[in-house]
C-alpha positions as semicolon CSV with decimal commas, in nm:
position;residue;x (nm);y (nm);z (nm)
1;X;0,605;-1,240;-2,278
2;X;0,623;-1,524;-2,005
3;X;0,375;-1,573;-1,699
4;X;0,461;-1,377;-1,478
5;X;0,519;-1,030;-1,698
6;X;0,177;-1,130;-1,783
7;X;0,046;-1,140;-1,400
8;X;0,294;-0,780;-1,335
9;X;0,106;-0,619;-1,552
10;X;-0,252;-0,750;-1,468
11;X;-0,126;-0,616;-1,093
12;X;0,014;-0,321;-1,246
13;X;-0,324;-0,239;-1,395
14;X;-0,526;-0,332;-1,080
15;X;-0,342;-0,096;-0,823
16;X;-0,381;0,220;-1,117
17;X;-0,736;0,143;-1,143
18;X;-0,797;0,173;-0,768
19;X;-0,637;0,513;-0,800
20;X;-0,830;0,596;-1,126
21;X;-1,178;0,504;-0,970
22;X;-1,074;0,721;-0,705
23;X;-0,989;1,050;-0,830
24;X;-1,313;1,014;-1,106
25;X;-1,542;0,966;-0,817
26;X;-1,326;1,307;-0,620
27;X;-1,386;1,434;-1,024
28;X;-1,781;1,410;-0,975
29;X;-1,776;1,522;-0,618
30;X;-1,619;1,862;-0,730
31;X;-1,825;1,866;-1,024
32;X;-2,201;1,816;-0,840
33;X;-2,082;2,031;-0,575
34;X;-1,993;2,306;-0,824
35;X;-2,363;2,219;-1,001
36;X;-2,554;2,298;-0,634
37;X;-2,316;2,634;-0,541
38;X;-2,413;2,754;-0,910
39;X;-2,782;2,724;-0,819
40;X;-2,776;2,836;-0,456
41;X;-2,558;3,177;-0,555
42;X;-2,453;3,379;-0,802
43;X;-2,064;3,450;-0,829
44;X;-1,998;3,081;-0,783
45;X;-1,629;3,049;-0,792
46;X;-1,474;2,841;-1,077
47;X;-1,452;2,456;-1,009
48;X;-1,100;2,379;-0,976
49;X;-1,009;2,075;-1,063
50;X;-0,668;1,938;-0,866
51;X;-0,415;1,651;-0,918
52;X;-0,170;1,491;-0,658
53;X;0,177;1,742;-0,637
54;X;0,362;1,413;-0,660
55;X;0,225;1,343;-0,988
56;X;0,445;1,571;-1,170
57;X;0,752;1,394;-0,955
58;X;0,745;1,118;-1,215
59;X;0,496;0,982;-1,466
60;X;0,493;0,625;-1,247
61;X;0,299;0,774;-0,985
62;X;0,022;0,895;-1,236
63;X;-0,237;0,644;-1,250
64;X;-0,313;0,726;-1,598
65;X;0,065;0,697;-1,742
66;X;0,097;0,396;-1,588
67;X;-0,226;0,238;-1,677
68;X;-0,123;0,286;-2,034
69;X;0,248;0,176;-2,088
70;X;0,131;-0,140;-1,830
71;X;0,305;-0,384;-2,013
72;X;0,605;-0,201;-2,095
73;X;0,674;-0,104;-1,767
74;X;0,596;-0,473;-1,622
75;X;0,864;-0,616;-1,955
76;X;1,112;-0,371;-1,768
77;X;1,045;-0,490;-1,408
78;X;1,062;-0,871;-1,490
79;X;1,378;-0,851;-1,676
80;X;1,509;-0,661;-1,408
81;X;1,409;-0,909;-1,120
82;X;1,548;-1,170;-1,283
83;X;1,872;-0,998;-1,358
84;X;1,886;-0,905;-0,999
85;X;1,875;-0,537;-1,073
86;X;1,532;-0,475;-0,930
87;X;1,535;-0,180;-0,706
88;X;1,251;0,047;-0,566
89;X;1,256;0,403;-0,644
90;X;1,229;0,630;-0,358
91;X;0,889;0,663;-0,250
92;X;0,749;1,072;-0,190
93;X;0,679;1,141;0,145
94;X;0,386;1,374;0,224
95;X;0,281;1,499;0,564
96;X;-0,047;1,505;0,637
97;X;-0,203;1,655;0,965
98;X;-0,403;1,400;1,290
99;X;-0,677;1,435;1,380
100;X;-0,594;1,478;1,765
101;X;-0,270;1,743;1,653
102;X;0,069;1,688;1,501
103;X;0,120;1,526;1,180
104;X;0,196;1,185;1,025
105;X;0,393;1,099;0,779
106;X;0,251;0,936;0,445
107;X;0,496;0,713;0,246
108;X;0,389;0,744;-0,131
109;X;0,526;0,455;-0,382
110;X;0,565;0,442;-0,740
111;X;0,272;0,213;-0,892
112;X;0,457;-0,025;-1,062
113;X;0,665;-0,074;-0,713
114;X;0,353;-0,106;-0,510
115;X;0,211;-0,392;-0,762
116;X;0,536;-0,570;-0,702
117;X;0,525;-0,528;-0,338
118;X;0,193;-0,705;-0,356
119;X;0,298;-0,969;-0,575
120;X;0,574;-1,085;-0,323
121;X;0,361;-1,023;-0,028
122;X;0,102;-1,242;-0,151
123;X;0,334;-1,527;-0,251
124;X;0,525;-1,463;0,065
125;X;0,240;-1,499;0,267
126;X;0,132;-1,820;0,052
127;X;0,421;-2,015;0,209
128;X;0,463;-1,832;0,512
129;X;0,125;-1,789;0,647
130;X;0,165;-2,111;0,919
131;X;0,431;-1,888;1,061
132;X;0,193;-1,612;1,109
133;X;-0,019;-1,542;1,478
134;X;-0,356;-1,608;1,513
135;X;-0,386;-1,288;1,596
136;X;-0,181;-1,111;1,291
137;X;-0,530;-0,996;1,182
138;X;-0,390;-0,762;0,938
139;X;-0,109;-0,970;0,770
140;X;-0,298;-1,286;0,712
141;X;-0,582;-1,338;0,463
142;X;-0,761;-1,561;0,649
143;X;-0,829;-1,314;0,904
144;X;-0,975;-0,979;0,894
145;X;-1,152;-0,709;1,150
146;X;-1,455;-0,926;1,212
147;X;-1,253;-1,202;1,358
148;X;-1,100;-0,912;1,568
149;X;-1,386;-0,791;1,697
150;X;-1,560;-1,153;1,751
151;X;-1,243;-1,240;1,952
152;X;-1,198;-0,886;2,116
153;X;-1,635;-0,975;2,245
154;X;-1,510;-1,320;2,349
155;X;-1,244;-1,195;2,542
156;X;-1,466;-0,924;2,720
157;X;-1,708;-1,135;2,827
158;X;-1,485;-1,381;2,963
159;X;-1,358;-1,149;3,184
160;X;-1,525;-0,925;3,382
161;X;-1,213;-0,708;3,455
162;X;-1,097;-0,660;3,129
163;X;-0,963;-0,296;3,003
164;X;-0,937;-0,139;2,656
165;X;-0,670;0,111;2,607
166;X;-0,585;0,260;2,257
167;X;-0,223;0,334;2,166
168;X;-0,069;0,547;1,880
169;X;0,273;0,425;1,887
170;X;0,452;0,680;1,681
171;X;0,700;0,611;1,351
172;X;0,662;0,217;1,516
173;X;0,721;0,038;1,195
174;X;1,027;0,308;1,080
175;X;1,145;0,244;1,393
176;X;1,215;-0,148;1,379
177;X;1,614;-0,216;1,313
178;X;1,654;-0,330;0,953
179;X;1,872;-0,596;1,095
180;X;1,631;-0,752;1,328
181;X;1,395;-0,809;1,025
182;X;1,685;-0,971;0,876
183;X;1,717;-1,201;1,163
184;X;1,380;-1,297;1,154
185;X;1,431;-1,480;0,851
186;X;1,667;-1,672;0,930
187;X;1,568;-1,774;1,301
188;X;1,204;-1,815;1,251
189;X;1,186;-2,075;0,949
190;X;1,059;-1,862;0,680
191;X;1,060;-1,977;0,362
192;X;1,220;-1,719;0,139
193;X;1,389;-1,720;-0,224
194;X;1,698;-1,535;-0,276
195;X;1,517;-1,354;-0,526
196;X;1,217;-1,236;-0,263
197;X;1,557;-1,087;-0,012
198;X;1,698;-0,868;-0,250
199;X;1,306;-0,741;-0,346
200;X;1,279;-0,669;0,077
201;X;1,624;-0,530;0,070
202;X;1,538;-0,311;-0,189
203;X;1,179;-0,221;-0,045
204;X;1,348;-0,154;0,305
205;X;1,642;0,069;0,232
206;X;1,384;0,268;-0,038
């Protein structure tokens, strides 16, 4: 065991967690709204209890699974990052309808895949955050909505003749050229390991 199979599978843990508390609290939600249709009527249907279709995909996006072989599966990842072998499985894409018509289209990753995603953005981030806008509000963790929204009221009441407008730019990160992203890279002084490159390649072209 070395550090940083050690930290994998603390993030590995973490991200199934979120998941876990999440479908427990859906869990009592079925289960007290079951508990009130039982009282108000008589033929209450059966509480049906549901799990995620892509859950039967493969084990790694089951919360639960991955929860419990944690540090086997982060062993597997780390030798595999620093063999260079590392690559994302495909992630499940599931459609789900907006609320002003048509639908949008929900990229789905493995868990172990989205802990390492965060582990790379975060030390990315660490070293590349100078690089970063003032205004990159949700890339930066030194900034969040209520610097937004202080800036957006500063803004406003500078100027009198100031518009809002609200845009839904569809597919806009999909659409960015792989190769641009590359470019950036190089031609904006980012510091990045060979190691953290093949991880983006491989999160990319997933």
């Amino acid at each position: 065991s070395n550090r940083f199979e050690d930290y994998l599978a603390l993030v590995i843990e973490e991200e199934a967690q979120k998941l876990i508390d999440r479908y427990h609290a859906y869990h009592n939600f079925l289960h007290l709204e079951h508990k009130r249709n039982k009282e108000r009527v008589l033929d209450a249907p059966d509480k049906e209890v549901k799990t995620p279709d892509y859950w039967r995909i493969d084990p790694k996006f089951n919360p639960f699974y991955v929860r419990k072989r944690r540090k086997s599966i982060a062993r597997s990842i780390a030798k595999k990052l620093t063999d260079g072998t590392y690559h994302p499985r495909r992630p499940f894409e599931k459609k789900i309808d907006k609320p002003g018509g048509g639908t949008r289209t929900l990229s789905i990753y493995q868990l172990p895949d989205v802990a390492v995603s965060r582990i790379f953005y975060e030390r990315l981030l660490e070293k590349n955050q100078h690089r970063f806008s003032s205004f990159s509000y949700a890339y930066r963790n030194d900034r969040n909505v209520h610097f937004a929204i202080q800036d957006i009221s500063v803004d406003l009441s500078l100027d009198a003749r100031a518009f809002v407008a609200e845009f839904d730019f569809s597919d806009f990160f999909g659409s960015i050229s792989h190769e641009y992203l590359r470019k950036q890279f190089d031609t904006n002084g980012f510091y990045v390991s060979e190691q953290e490159r093949i991880v983006m390649e491989g999160l990319i072209n997933a």
